[in-house]
mmCIF file of C-alpha atoms in Angstrom:
data_model
loop_
_atom_site.group_PDB
_atom_site.id
_atom_site.type_symbol
_atom_site.label_atom_id
_atom_site.label_comp_id
_atom_site.label_asym_id
_atom_site.label_seq_id
_atom_site.Cartn_x
_atom_site.Cartn_y
_atom_site.Cartn_z
ATOM 1 C CA UNK E 1188 13.862 1.057 14.446
ATOM 2 C CA UNK E 1189 15.901 3.487 12.358
ATOM 3 C CA UNK E 1190 13.992 3.561 9.072
ATOM 4 C CA UNK E 1191 10.669 5.315 8.611
ATOM 5 C CA UNK E 1192 7.716 2.940 8.889
ATOM 6 C CA UNK E 1193 4.019 3.245 8.179
ATOM 7 C CA UNK E 1194 0.949 1.256 9.150
ATOM 8 C CA UNK E 1195 -1.016 -0.034 6.162
ATOM 9 C CA UNK E 1196 -4.668 -1.077 6.350
ATOM 10 C CA UNK E 1197 -6.570 -2.881 3.590
ATOM 11 C CA UNK E 1198 -10.336 -2.961 4.168
ATOM 12 C CA UNK E 1199 -12.505 -4.953 1.746
ATOM 13 C CA UNK E 1200 -16.256 -4.325 1.913
ATOM 14 C CA UNK E 1201 -19.231 -6.331 0.679
ATOM 15 C CA UNK E 1202 -22.517 -4.453 0.221
ATOM 16 C CA UNK E 1203 -25.806 -6.162 1.031
ATOM 17 C CA UNK E 1204 -28.189 -6.260 -1.985
ATOM 18 C CA UNK E 1205 -30.816 -4.691 0.303
ATOM 19 C CA UNK E 1206 -28.904 -1.410 -0.042
ATOM 20 C CA UNK E 1207 -29.657 -1.370 -3.763
ATOM 21 C CA UNK E 1208 -33.375 -1.285 -2.954
ATOM 22 C CA UNK E 1209 -33.027 1.990 -1.089
ATOM 23 C CA UNK E 1210 -34.038 5.092 -2.996
ATOM 24 C CA UNK E 1211 -31.493 6.891 -5.156
ATOM 25 C CA UNK E 1212 -31.542 9.826 -2.713
ATOM 26 C CA UNK E 1213 -30.901 7.569 0.296
ATOM 27 C CA UNK E 1214 -28.034 5.811 -1.455
ATOM 28 C CA UNK E 1215 -26.548 9.167 -2.440
ATOM 29 C CA UNK E 1216 -26.633 10.305 1.198
ATOM 30 C CA UNK E 1217 -25.000 7.064 2.333
ATOM 31 C CA UNK E 1218 -22.202 7.430 -0.198
ATOM 32 C CA UNK E 1219 -21.727 11.127 0.594
ATOM 33 C CA UNK E 1220 -21.050 10.370 4.289
ATOM 34 C CA UNK E 1221 -18.629 7.572 3.427
ATOM 35 C CA UNK E 1222 -16.737 9.735 0.935
ATOM 36 C CA UNK E 1223 -16.553 12.651 3.391
ATOM 37 C CA UNK E 1224 -14.809 10.445 5.981
ATOM 38 C CA UNK E 1225 -12.309 9.298 3.341
ATOM 39 C CA UNK E 1226 -11.600 12.864 2.214
ATOM 40 C CA UNK E 1227 -11.004 14.010 5.794
ATOM 41 C CA UNK E 1228 -8.453 11.228 6.347
ATOM 42 C CA UNK E 1229 -6.773 11.913 2.991
ATOM 43 C CA UNK E 1230 -6.095 15.546 3.918
ATOM 44 C CA UNK E 1231 -3.146 14.423 6.051
ATOM 45 C CA UNK E 1232 -2.666 10.743 5.205
ATOM 46 C CA UNK E 1233 -2.530 8.346 2.264
ATOM 47 C CA UNK E 1234 -5.850 6.904 1.095
ATOM 48 C CA UNK E 1235 -6.772 5.134 -2.119
ATOM 49 C CA UNK E 1236 -10.050 3.510 -3.158
ATOM 50 C CA UNK E 1237 -10.533 0.552 -5.507
ATOM 51 C CA UNK E 1238 -13.522 -1.158 -7.048
ATOM 52 C CA UNK E 1239 -13.794 -4.946 -7.103
ATOM 53 C CA UNK E 1240 -17.136 -5.022 -8.891
ATOM 54 C CA UNK E 1241 -16.678 -7.652 -11.574
ATOM 55 C CA UNK E 1242 -13.363 -9.013 -10.243
ATOM 56 C CA UNK E 1243 -14.495 -10.653 -6.967
ATOM 57 C CA UNK E 1244 -17.749 -12.128 -5.749
ATOM 58 C CA UNK E 1245 -17.143 -11.701 -2.025
ATOM 59 C CA UNK E 1246 -16.301 -7.974 -1.919
ATOM 60 C CA UNK E 1247 -17.140 -4.849 -3.904
ATOM 61 C CA UNK E 1248 -14.900 -2.065 -2.611
ATOM 62 C CA UNK E 1249 -11.463 -1.732 -1.031
ATOM 63 C CA UNK E 1250 -10.007 1.174 0.911
ATOM 64 C CA UNK E 1251 -6.235 1.257 1.398
ATOM 65 C CA UNK E 1252 -5.053 3.734 3.994
ATOM 66 C CA UNK E 1253 -1.601 4.449 5.404
ATOM 67 C CA UNK E 1254 -0.481 6.448 8.421
ATOM 68 C CA UNK E 1255 2.505 6.792 10.760
ATOM 69 C CA UNK E 1256 0.449 5.592 13.729
ATOM 70 C CA UNK E 1257 -2.633 3.443 14.213
ATOM 71 C CA UNK E 1258 -4.760 6.212 15.723
ATOM 72 C CA UNK E 1259 -5.781 7.926 12.434
ATOM 73 C CA UNK E 1260 -6.617 4.546 10.876
ATOM 74 C CA UNK E 1261 -8.792 3.687 13.876
ATOM 75 C CA UNK E 1262 -10.524 7.070 13.717
ATOM 76 C CA UNK E 1263 -11.187 6.706 9.989
ATOM 77 C CA UNK E 1264 -12.929 3.374 10.469
ATOM 78 C CA UNK E 1265 -14.983 4.750 13.369
ATOM 79 C CA UNK E 1266 -16.262 7.459 11.009
ATOM 80 C CA UNK E 1267 -16.875 4.988 8.194
ATOM 81 C CA UNK E 1268 -18.905 2.814 10.551
ATOM 82 C CA UNK E 1269 -21.142 5.819 11.236
ATOM 83 C CA UNK E 1270 -21.996 6.211 7.545
ATOM 84 C CA UNK E 1271 -25.307 4.931 6.238
ATOM 85 C CA UNK E 1272 -23.544 2.642 3.790
ATOM 86 C CA UNK E 1273 -21.967 0.568 6.566
ATOM 87 C CA UNK E 1274 -25.417 -0.342 7.900
ATOM 88 C CA UNK E 1275 -25.718 -2.368 4.703
ATOM 89 C CA UNK E 1276 -22.109 -3.546 4.356
ATOM 90 C CA UNK E 1277 -19.818 -6.087 5.965
ATOM 91 C CA UNK E 1278 -16.032 -6.207 6.161
ATOM 92 C CA UNK E 1279 -15.326 -9.227 3.979
ATOM 93 C CA UNK E 1280 -11.542 -9.126 4.472
ATOM 94 C CA UNK E 1281 -9.253 -6.959 6.586
ATOM 95 C CA UNK E 1282 -5.451 -6.841 6.630
ATOM 96 C CA UNK E 1283 -3.168 -4.748 8.832
ATOM 97 C CA UNK E 1284 0.568 -4.501 8.166
ATOM 98 C CA UNK E 1285 3.593 -2.224 8.444
ATOM 99 C CA UNK E 1286 6.114 -1.095 5.845
ATOM 100 C CA UNK E 1287 9.816 -1.568 6.419
ATOM 101 C CA UNK E 1288 12.941 -2.022 4.343
ATOM 102 C CA UNK E 1289 13.360 -5.465 2.813
ATOM 103 C CA UNK E 1290 16.252 -7.485 4.265
ATOM 104 C CA UNK E 1291 16.819 -9.113 0.857
ATOM 105 C CA UNK E 1292 16.805 -6.253 -1.652
ATOM 106 C CA UNK E 1293 19.591 -3.773 -2.305
ATOM 107 C CA UNK E 1294 16.901 -1.248 -3.239
ATOM 108 C CA UNK E 1295 14.501 0.136 -0.612
ATOM 109 C CA UNK E 1296 10.822 -0.546 -1.132
ATOM 110 C CA UNK E 1297 8.970 2.256 -2.903
ATOM 111 C CA UNK E 1298 7.622 4.536 -0.161
ATOM 112 C CA UNK E 1299 3.857 4.273 0.146
ATOM 113 C CA UNK E 1300 3.266 8.002 0.022
ATOM 114 C CA UNK E 1301 0.937 10.048 -2.190
ATOM 115 C CA UNK E 1302 2.746 10.970 -5.399
ATOM 116 C CA UNK E 1303 1.162 12.567 -8.441
ATOM 117 C CA UNK E 1304 0.922 10.087 -11.297
ATOM 118 C CA UNK E 1305 2.320 7.200 -9.254
ATOM 119 C CA UNK E 1306 -0.827 5.057 -9.191
ATOM 120 C CA UNK E 1307 -1.301 2.270 -11.691
ATOM 121 C CA UNK E 1308 -4.683 1.242 -13.057
ATOM 122 C CA UNK E 1309 -4.772 -1.964 -11.022
ATOM 123 C CA UNK E 1310 -3.620 -3.058 -7.580
ATOM 124 C CA UNK E 1311 -3.329 -6.799 -7.000
ATOM 125 C CA UNK E 1312 -3.263 -7.692 -3.302
ATOM 126 C CA UNK E 1313 -2.874 -10.876 -1.294
ATOM 127 C CA UNK E 1314 -1.930 -12.008 2.212
ATOM 128 C CA UNK E 1315 1.032 -14.362 2.393
ATOM 129 C CA UNK E 1316 2.495 -16.917 4.768
ATOM 130 C CA UNK E 1317 5.902 -18.604 4.550
ATOM 131 C CA UNK E 1318 6.547 -22.168 5.697
ATOM 132 C CA UNK E 1319 8.335 -22.397 9.040
ATOM 133 C CA UNK E 1320 11.204 -24.211 7.328
ATOM 134 C CA UNK E 1321 12.047 -20.929 5.635
ATOM 135 C CA UNK E 1322 12.906 -19.257 8.907
ATOM 136 C CA UNK E 1323 15.184 -22.117 9.948
ATOM 137 C CA UNK E 1324 17.428 -21.604 6.915
ATOM 138 C CA UNK E 1325 20.701 -19.706 7.520
ATOM 139 C CA UNK E 1326 20.470 -16.009 6.643
ATOM 140 C CA UNK E 1327 22.913 -16.346 3.749
ATOM 141 C CA UNK E 1328 20.853 -19.200 2.265
ATOM 142 C CA UNK E 1329 17.654 -17.158 2.426
ATOM 143 C CA UNK E 1330 19.500 -14.311 0.754
ATOM 144 C CA UNK E 1331 20.646 -16.601 -2.080
ATOM 145 C CA UNK E 1332 17.121 -17.895 -2.677
ATOM 146 C CA UNK E 1333 15.586 -14.420 -2.642
ATOM 147 C CA UNK E 1334 18.124 -13.016 -5.107
ATOM 148 C CA UNK E 1335 16.712 -15.331 -7.788
ATOM 149 C CA UNK E 1336 13.163 -14.276 -6.858
ATOM 150 C CA UNK E 1337 14.085 -10.581 -7.095
ATOM 151 C CA UNK E 1338 15.912 -11.010 -10.413
ATOM 152 C CA UNK E 1339 12.828 -12.611 -11.983
ATOM 153 C CA UNK E 1340 10.559 -9.846 -10.665
ATOM 154 C CA UNK E 1341 12.813 -7.100 -12.019
ATOM 155 C CA UNK E 1342 12.360 -8.378 -15.577
ATOM 156 C CA UNK E 1343 8.722 -7.273 -15.413
ATOM 157 C CA UNK E 1344 9.268 -3.539 -15.529
ATOM 158 C CA UNK E 1345 5.552 -2.680 -15.594
ATOM 159 C CA UNK E 1346 5.025 -4.158 -12.124
ATOM 160 C CA UNK E 1347 5.876 -2.437 -8.842
ATOM 161 C CA UNK E 1348 5.918 -4.499 -5.642
ATOM 162 C CA UNK E 1349 4.926 -3.175 -2.226
ATOM 163 C CA UNK E 1350 5.529 -5.651 0.596
ATOM 164 C CA UNK E 1351 4.211 -4.896 4.074
ATOM 165 C CA UNK E 1352 4.878 -6.964 7.195
ATOM 166 C CA UNK E 1353 2.223 -8.262 9.594
ATOM 167 C CA UNK E 1354 4.217 -10.314 12.119
ATOM 168 C CA UNK E 1355 2.534 -9.796 15.495
ATOM 169 C CA UNK E 1356 0.023 -7.295 14.042
ATOM 170 C CA UNK E 1357 -2.429 -9.545 12.184
ATOM 171 C CA UNK E 1358 -2.993 -13.191 11.248
ATOM 172 C CA UNK E 1359 -0.929 -13.184 8.027
ATOM 173 C CA UNK E 1360 2.848 -12.686 7.857
ATOM 174 C CA UNK E 1361 2.901 -10.317 4.867
ATOM 175 C CA UNK E 1362 0.533 -8.330 2.697
ATOM 176 C CA UNK E 1363 1.886 -8.090 -0.839
ATOM 177 C CA UNK E 1364 0.532 -5.501 -3.279
ATOM 178 C CA UNK E 1365 1.480 -5.088 -6.935
ATOM 179 C CA UNK E 1366 0.863 -1.937 -8.971
ATOM 180 C CA UNK E 1367 0.154 -2.894 -12.584
ATOM 181 C CA UNK E 1368 -1.357 -1.330 -15.665
ATOM 182 C CA UNK E 1369 -1.761 -4.729 -17.340
ATOM 183 C CA UNK E 1370 -2.995 -7.697 -15.261
ATOM 184 C CA UNK E 1371 -1.719 -10.040 -17.990
ATOM 185 C CA UNK E 1372 1.842 -8.974 -17.180
ATOM 186 C CA UNK E 1373 1.238 -9.825 -13.539
ATOM 187 C CA UNK E 1374 -0.103 -13.251 -14.555
ATOM 188 C CA UNK E 1375 3.136 -13.892 -16.472
ATOM 189 C CA UNK E 1376 5.221 -12.723 -13.512
ATOM 190 C CA UNK E 1377 3.482 -15.077 -11.085
ATOM 191 C CA UNK E 1378 3.787 -17.927 -13.569
ATOM 192 C CA UNK E 1379 7.550 -17.461 -13.722
ATOM 193 C CA UNK E 1380 7.879 -17.056 -9.962
ATOM 194 C CA UNK E 1381 6.210 -20.449 -9.483
ATOM 195 C CA UNK E 1382 9.347 -22.034 -10.931
ATOM 196 C CA UNK E 1383 11.753 -20.296 -8.543
ATOM 197 C CA UNK E 1384 13.186 -21.962 -5.466
ATOM 198 C CA UNK E 1385 11.542 -19.440 -3.154
ATOM 199 C CA UNK E 1386 8.088 -20.670 -4.225
ATOM 200 C CA UNK E 1387 8.738 -23.983 -2.472
ATOM 201 C CA UNK E 1388 8.743 -22.149 0.860
ATOM 202 C CA UNK E 1389 5.351 -20.462 0.377
ATOM 203 C CA UNK E 1390 2.655 -21.774 2.710
ATOM 204 C CA UNK E 1391 -0.255 -19.731 1.356
ATOM 205 C CA UNK E 1392 -0.918 -16.647 -0.776
ATOM 206 C CA UNK E 1393 -4.685 -16.491 -1.100
ATOM 207 C CA UNK E 1394 -7.172 -14.918 -1.436
ATOM 208 C CA UNK E 1395 -5.926 -12.762 -4.314
ATOM 209 C CA UNK E 1396 -7.725 -9.509 -5.089
ATOM 210 C CA UNK E 1397 -7.589 -7.721 -8.453
ATOM 211 C CA UNK E 1398 -8.569 -4.151 -7.570
ATOM 212 C CA UNK E 1399 -9.422 -1.404 -10.049
ATOM 213 C CA UNK E 1400 -8.033 2.011 -9.076
ATOM 214 C CA UNK E 1401 -10.717 4.652 -8.745
ATOM 215 C CA UNK E 1402 -11.688 7.817 -6.974
ATOM 216 C CA UNK E 1403 -13.679 7.215 -3.804
ATOM 217 C CA UNK E 1404 -16.787 8.666 -5.437
ATOM 218 C CA UNK E 1405 -16.529 6.519 -8.564
ATOM 219 C CA UNK E 1406 -15.854 3.364 -6.545
ATOM 220 C CA UNK E 1407 -18.983 4.099 -4.510
ATOM 221 C CA UNK E 1408 -21.026 4.783 -7.639
ATOM 222 C CA UNK E 1409 -19.921 1.421 -9.042
ATOM 223 C CA UNK E 1410 -21.803 -0.241 -6.166
ATOM 224 C CA UNK E 1411 -25.170 0.751 -7.625
ATOM 225 C CA UNK E 1412 -24.199 1.626 -11.199
ATOM 226 C CA UNK E 1413 -24.812 5.335 -10.802
ATOM 227 C CA UNK E 1414 -21.756 6.418 -12.796
ATOM 228 C CA UNK E 1415 -22.863 4.210 -15.706
ATOM 229 C CA UNK E 1416 -26.336 5.703 -15.592
ATOM 230 C CA UNK E 1417 -24.949 9.237 -15.673
ATOM 231 C CA UNK E 1418 -22.551 8.400 -18.502
ATOM 232 C CA UNK E 1419 -25.180 6.817 -20.760
ATOM 233 C CA UNK E 1420 -28.327 8.589 -19.611
ATOM 234 C CA UNK E 1421 -30.002 5.162 -19.590
ATOM 235 C CA UNK E 1422 -32.598 4.001 -17.058
ATOM 236 C CA UNK E 1423 -30.852 1.408 -14.816
ATOM 237 C CA UNK E 1424 -33.764 -0.989 -15.379
ATOM 238 C CA UNK E 1425 -33.528 -0.777 -19.160
ATOM 239 C CA UNK E 1426 -32.510 -4.007 -20.875
ATOM 240 C CA UNK E 1427 -29.692 -3.623 -23.419
ATOM 241 C CA UNK E 1428 -29.945 -6.050 -26.324
ATOM 242 C CA UNK E 1429 -27.221 -6.904 -28.787
ATOM 243 C CA UNK E 1430 -27.892 -6.094 -32.443
ATOM 244 C CA UNK E 1431 -29.621 -8.934 -34.286
#
């Protein structure tokens, strides 16, 4: 294994509505412990938080973390499980994978490392499986098919693809993540990819998660609307009516 590889963990959380009935002070303490564990991990490793409030019904928050070994990822989740928030949350989806150079592209995958200004507004994530027929094709035939796929993707310059591999690590074969500032561009990309030959060899690529990039604190505040309350100064129980 000559190239540098990283473990990638996607953890999607669903918060029980009972948590919203806790006092504001209790919820603040719960979020503070969760955020502290994330900050500690991020001091030496890659961590990003995303809100899924309004984009999915089965999860509210996603944490993406990356490390050279599995130990820091394990330790992070041990600490998260000790936070008050996790007493009211379930792991709705969980994906483990590893980065490595693509065998089909003449350009190495973008390294999943913290870089100032490198994060797009949205991250669209899904697990993926290929049909077994794909792996029985000769290597040169797979290369031919993937060249068309890559050429289509490169036309969408606002989209960056990050493919991680899960063979032997988790149930799925790949976890594919797309950085995008405009989800409509990603919709157009996927529409065009449906017509490529490579699409015929896809077994499954769901569920699909549209994740909104956020700080850990803001993603946590989105769970109970605290950031909206602070921004507007409005009582969270106040009904907002449209002008007559």
